[in-house]
mmCIF file of C-alpha atoms in Angstrom:
data_model
loop_
_atom_site.group_PDB
_atom_site.id
_atom_site.type_symbol
_atom_site.label_atom_id
_atom_site.label_comp_id
_atom_site.label_asym_id
_atom_site.label_seq_id
_atom_site.Cartn_x
_atom_site.Cartn_y
_atom_site.Cartn_z
ATOM 1 C CA UNK A 1 89.213 19.649 117.028
ATOM 2 C CA UNK A 2 85.552 17.803 117.569
ATOM 3 C CA UNK A 3 84.921 15.197 115.367
ATOM 4 C CA UNK A 4 81.500 14.868 113.335
ATOM 5 C CA UNK A 5 79.988 11.240 114.030
ATOM 6 C CA UNK A 6 77.095 10.138 111.809
ATOM 7 C CA UNK A 7 74.160 8.376 113.622
ATOM 8 C CA UNK A 8 72.204 6.142 111.128
ATOM 9 C CA UNK A 9 69.402 4.576 112.661
ATOM 10 C CA UNK A 10 67.229 2.682 110.299
ATOM 11 C CA UNK A 11 69.582 0.975 108.259
ATOM 12 C CA UNK A 12 69.259 -2.265 106.198
ATOM 13 C CA UNK A 13 71.460 -5.100 105.936
ATOM 14 C CA UNK A 14 71.821 -3.701 102.195
ATOM 15 C CA UNK A 15 72.623 0.095 102.860
ATOM 16 C CA UNK A 16 68.807 0.921 102.438
ATOM 17 C CA UNK A 17 67.890 3.974 105.037
ATOM 18 C CA UNK A 18 64.093 3.007 106.639
ATOM 19 C CA UNK A 19 61.876 5.697 105.400
ATOM 20 C CA UNK A 20 58.155 6.466 106.339
ATOM 21 C CA UNK A 21 55.504 4.602 104.646
ATOM 22 C CA UNK A 22 57.761 1.962 103.061
ATOM 23 C CA UNK A 23 57.525 -2.037 104.299
ATOM 24 C CA UNK A 24 61.547 -1.924 105.786
ATOM 25 C CA UNK A 25 60.145 1.441 108.052
ATOM 26 C CA UNK A 26 57.370 -0.699 109.387
ATOM 27 C CA UNK A 27 59.706 -3.954 109.910
ATOM 28 C CA UNK A 28 61.721 -1.268 111.954
ATOM 29 C CA UNK A 29 59.326 -0.336 114.072
ATOM 30 C CA UNK A 30 58.205 -3.362 114.788
ATOM 31 C CA UNK A 31 60.952 -5.449 115.922
ATOM 32 C CA UNK A 32 60.604 -5.612 119.527
ATOM 33 C CA UNK A 33 63.084 -3.203 121.938
ATOM 34 C CA UNK A 34 66.322 -4.200 123.186
ATOM 35 C CA UNK A 35 67.438 -2.996 126.012
ATOM 36 C CA UNK A 36 71.164 -3.305 125.636
ATOM 37 C CA UNK A 37 70.408 -1.256 121.937
ATOM 38 C CA UNK A 38 68.585 1.149 123.848
ATOM 39 C CA UNK A 39 71.776 1.316 126.426
ATOM 40 C CA UNK A 40 73.965 1.815 123.144
ATOM 41 C CA UNK A 41 71.840 4.674 121.489
ATOM 42 C CA UNK A 42 71.184 6.630 124.860
ATOM 43 C CA UNK A 43 74.948 6.018 125.508
ATOM 44 C CA UNK A 44 75.818 7.680 121.934
ATOM 45 C CA UNK A 45 73.358 10.506 122.423
ATOM 46 C CA UNK A 46 74.359 11.264 125.911
ATOM 47 C CA UNK A 47 78.290 11.697 124.310
ATOM 48 C CA UNK A 48 77.600 14.546 122.298
ATOM 49 C CA UNK A 49 78.232 17.726 123.102
ATOM 50 C CA UNK A 50 76.241 19.232 120.025
ATOM 51 C CA UNK A 51 73.287 17.526 117.705
ATOM 52 C CA UNK A 52 72.928 18.756 114.134
ATOM 53 C CA UNK A 53 70.237 17.913 111.951
ATOM 54 C CA UNK A 54 68.658 18.967 108.610
ATOM 55 C CA UNK A 55 65.386 20.860 108.528
ATOM 56 C CA UNK A 56 63.285 17.495 108.176
ATOM 57 C CA UNK A 57 64.710 15.496 110.781
ATOM 58 C CA UNK A 58 64.469 18.937 112.875
ATOM 59 C CA UNK A 59 61.166 19.298 112.552
ATOM 60 C CA UNK A 60 59.676 15.872 113.029
ATOM 61 C CA UNK A 61 62.487 15.597 116.365
ATOM 62 C CA UNK A 62 61.120 19.435 117.695
ATOM 63 C CA UNK A 63 57.309 18.400 117.033
ATOM 64 C CA UNK A 64 57.948 15.167 119.118
ATOM 65 C CA UNK A 65 60.434 15.465 121.812
ATOM 66 C CA UNK A 66 59.259 17.922 123.909
ATOM 67 C CA UNK A 67 56.041 16.375 124.687
ATOM 68 C CA UNK A 68 57.454 12.506 124.990
ATOM 69 C CA UNK A 69 58.078 12.243 128.692
ATOM 70 C CA UNK A 70 58.195 8.515 128.554
ATOM 71 C CA UNK A 71 60.410 7.984 125.596
ATOM 72 C CA UNK A 72 64.064 6.974 126.595
ATOM 73 C CA UNK A 73 66.138 9.650 124.887
ATOM 74 C CA UNK A 74 63.378 12.622 125.495
ATOM 75 C CA UNK A 75 65.525 14.054 128.490
ATOM 76 C CA UNK A 76 68.736 13.964 126.868
ATOM 77 C CA UNK A 77 67.184 15.398 122.938
ATOM 78 C CA UNK A 78 65.312 18.187 124.817
ATOM 79 C CA UNK A 79 68.083 19.433 127.224
ATOM 80 C CA UNK A 80 71.286 18.659 124.453
ATOM 81 C CA UNK A 81 72.823 21.557 122.126
ATOM 82 C CA UNK A 82 71.365 21.193 118.963
ATOM 83 C CA UNK A 83 71.879 23.183 115.707
ATOM 84 C CA UNK A 84 69.860 22.703 112.203
ATOM 85 C CA UNK A 85 70.801 23.443 108.980
ATOM 86 C CA UNK A 86 68.488 25.232 106.877
ATOM 87 C CA UNK A 87 67.535 27.856 103.976
ATOM 88 C CA UNK A 88 64.279 28.322 104.945
ATOM 89 C CA UNK A 89 63.811 28.165 108.833
ATOM 90 C CA UNK A 90 64.133 31.672 110.528
ATOM 91 C CA UNK A 91 64.087 30.507 113.982
ATOM 92 C CA UNK A 92 64.471 27.179 116.305
ATOM 93 C CA UNK A 93 61.495 26.928 118.983
ATOM 94 C CA UNK A 94 62.770 23.337 120.388
ATOM 95 C CA UNK A 95 64.914 24.449 123.443
ATOM 96 C CA UNK A 96 68.931 24.867 123.373
ATOM 97 C CA UNK A 97 68.465 24.852 119.408
ATOM 98 C CA UNK A 98 69.848 27.598 116.677
ATOM 99 C CA UNK A 99 69.351 28.064 112.761
ATOM 100 C CA UNK A 100 72.972 27.560 110.553
ATOM 101 C CA UNK A 101 72.013 28.586 107.120
ATOM 102 C CA UNK A 102 75.512 29.336 105.929
ATOM 103 C CA UNK A 103 77.443 26.844 103.610
ATOM 104 C CA UNK A 104 77.757 23.445 105.408
ATOM 105 C CA UNK A 105 81.494 23.224 104.967
ATOM 106 C CA UNK A 106 82.447 26.336 106.335
ATOM 107 C CA UNK A 107 79.379 25.863 109.322
ATOM 108 C CA UNK A 108 80.984 22.110 110.290
ATOM 109 C CA UNK A 109 84.442 23.615 110.130
ATOM 110 C CA UNK A 110 83.707 26.671 112.640
ATOM 111 C CA UNK A 111 81.731 23.499 114.789
ATOM 112 C CA UNK A 112 84.425 21.673 114.724
ATOM 113 C CA UNK A 113 86.505 24.479 116.339
ATOM 114 C CA UNK A 114 84.440 25.692 118.955
ATOM 115 C CA UNK A 115 84.686 22.870 121.047
ATOM 116 C CA UNK A 116 85.959 19.300 122.662
ATOM 117 C CA UNK A 117 83.026 16.968 122.490
ATOM 118 C CA UNK A 118 81.349 15.114 119.576
ATOM 119 C CA UNK A 119 79.357 16.283 117.260
ATOM 120 C CA UNK A 120 76.169 13.687 116.759
ATOM 121 C CA UNK A 121 74.399 14.425 112.980
ATOM 122 C CA UNK A 122 71.268 12.909 112.817
ATOM 123 C CA UNK A 123 69.142 13.268 109.214
ATOM 124 C CA UNK A 124 67.329 13.865 107.456
ATOM 125 C CA UNK A 125 68.536 11.551 104.860
ATOM 126 C CA UNK A 126 69.396 14.830 102.153
ATOM 127 C CA UNK A 127 71.286 15.882 105.790
ATOM 128 C CA UNK A 128 73.151 13.104 106.152
ATOM 129 C CA UNK A 129 74.012 12.375 102.209
ATOM 130 C CA UNK A 130 75.179 15.928 102.042
ATOM 131 C CA UNK A 131 77.873 15.477 104.736
ATOM 132 C CA UNK A 132 79.035 12.010 103.153
ATOM 133 C CA UNK A 133 79.363 13.775 100.011
ATOM 134 C CA UNK A 134 81.239 16.831 100.877
ATOM 135 C CA UNK A 135 83.696 14.535 103.068
ATOM 136 C CA UNK A 136 82.667 15.730 106.546
ATOM 137 C CA UNK A 137 82.156 12.597 108.489
ATOM 138 C CA UNK A 138 84.899 11.169 110.675
ATOM 139 C CA UNK A 139 82.793 8.355 112.405
ATOM 140 C CA UNK A 140 80.016 6.477 111.248
ATOM 141 C CA UNK A 141 77.478 4.852 113.534
ATOM 142 C CA UNK A 142 75.201 2.786 112.340
ATOM 143 C CA UNK A 143 72.293 1.237 113.510
ATOM 144 C CA UNK A 144 71.653 -2.284 111.344
ATOM 145 C CA UNK A 145 68.367 -4.025 110.929
ATOM 146 C CA UNK A 146 68.200 -7.421 109.719
ATOM 147 C CA UNK A 147 66.594 -6.618 106.919
ATOM 148 C CA UNK A 148 66.872 -6.372 102.916
ATOM 149 C CA UNK A 149 64.695 -3.739 101.490
ATOM 150 C CA UNK A 150 66.250 -4.478 98.091
ATOM 151 C CA UNK A 151 65.226 -0.954 96.809
ATOM 152 C CA UNK A 152 64.971 2.987 98.294
ATOM 153 C CA UNK A 153 67.531 5.416 98.922
ATOM 154 C CA UNK A 154 71.216 4.653 100.141
ATOM 155 C CA UNK A 155 73.336 7.061 102.248
ATOM 156 C CA UNK A 156 76.054 6.255 100.069
ATOM 157 C CA UNK A 157 75.744 7.365 96.380
ATOM 158 C CA UNK A 158 77.479 10.015 96.260
ATOM 159 C CA UNK A 159 80.976 9.456 98.363
ATOM 160 C CA UNK A 160 82.908 11.872 96.301
ATOM 161 C CA UNK A 161 86.066 10.922 98.883
ATOM 162 C CA UNK A 162 86.123 7.161 99.044
ATOM 163 C CA UNK A 163 88.465 5.710 101.776
ATOM 164 C CA UNK A 164 89.345 2.807 103.942
ATOM 165 C CA UNK A 165 87.218 2.824 107.368
ATOM 166 C CA UNK A 166 88.508 1.020 110.652
ATOM 167 C CA UNK A 167 85.803 -0.726 112.874
ATOM 168 C CA UNK A 168 86.010 0.906 115.988
ATOM 169 C CA UNK A 169 82.913 -0.998 117.729
ATOM 170 C CA UNK A 170 80.365 -4.195 116.484
ATOM 171 C CA UNK A 171 77.641 -5.198 119.026
ATOM 172 C CA UNK A 172 74.974 -7.539 118.209
ATOM 173 C CA UNK A 173 71.653 -7.203 120.023
ATOM 174 C CA UNK A 174 69.092 -9.894 121.068
ATOM 175 C CA UNK A 175 66.610 -8.478 118.241
ATOM 176 C CA UNK A 176 68.821 -9.532 115.752
ATOM 177 C CA UNK A 177 70.355 -5.838 115.391
ATOM 178 C CA UNK A 178 73.958 -4.738 114.958
ATOM 179 C CA UNK A 179 75.589 -1.601 116.244
ATOM 180 C CA UNK A 180 78.522 -0.987 114.045
ATOM 181 C CA UNK A 181 80.887 2.118 114.427
ATOM 182 C CA UNK A 182 83.382 3.092 111.726
ATOM 183 C CA UNK A 183 86.475 5.531 111.264
ATOM 184 C CA UNK A 184 87.316 6.925 108.835
ATOM 185 C CA UNK A 185 91.434 6.087 108.626
ATOM 186 C CA UNK A 186 94.328 9.158 108.985
#
C-alpha cells in the first residue's frame, strides 16, 4: 500500500506556512538558492508515483509549470501523474492530471491501493490541513526557513490524531534552511 507524503515548501521555524503577500513569503523568495536544496527537492518530486493537490495549488502550478522551461522542477512536474481534489473543477487541462471530487478519505484510500510508489501531497494550505486533520499523512517532508513569522496560518492547528513521529532525515543547507522528514510511528 502506498504512503502519503506531505511536502511543505515554505515553512517557518515557528510553524507558519508562507502565503503570498506576507513578509515571510517575500523572505522565502529572496533567500539565495542552494544547489543541495534544489537536488533534495527534485529527488522528492521524482520519487513520487503520483502528485496530489488541492484546487488552489493545482491552478497555480498548472498555470506556471507548462511554460516554465528554465525551472528546475518543471520537467518532472509536467510529466508526472497528478490528481487534483476539487468540488468545483470538472476537467483538468494540465498534462497527466485527473480531478477527484469524492470524499477525501475514500479517494486517498483508493489511491493508496492503486500503486506502489509514493503519493506526494502538495498544498494549498486548506488541502494540506485537511490531510493532517483526517490523519491521512504518513510522512511529513518540510523545508524549514530560518524565519520567525509570528503570525499566519499553521499546518497543525487541527490535529485530531496526535501521535509520535520518527525523524527519518534532517539536512542542513548552505542558505540556512533545513530539510526535515518525519514519519508517523506504528
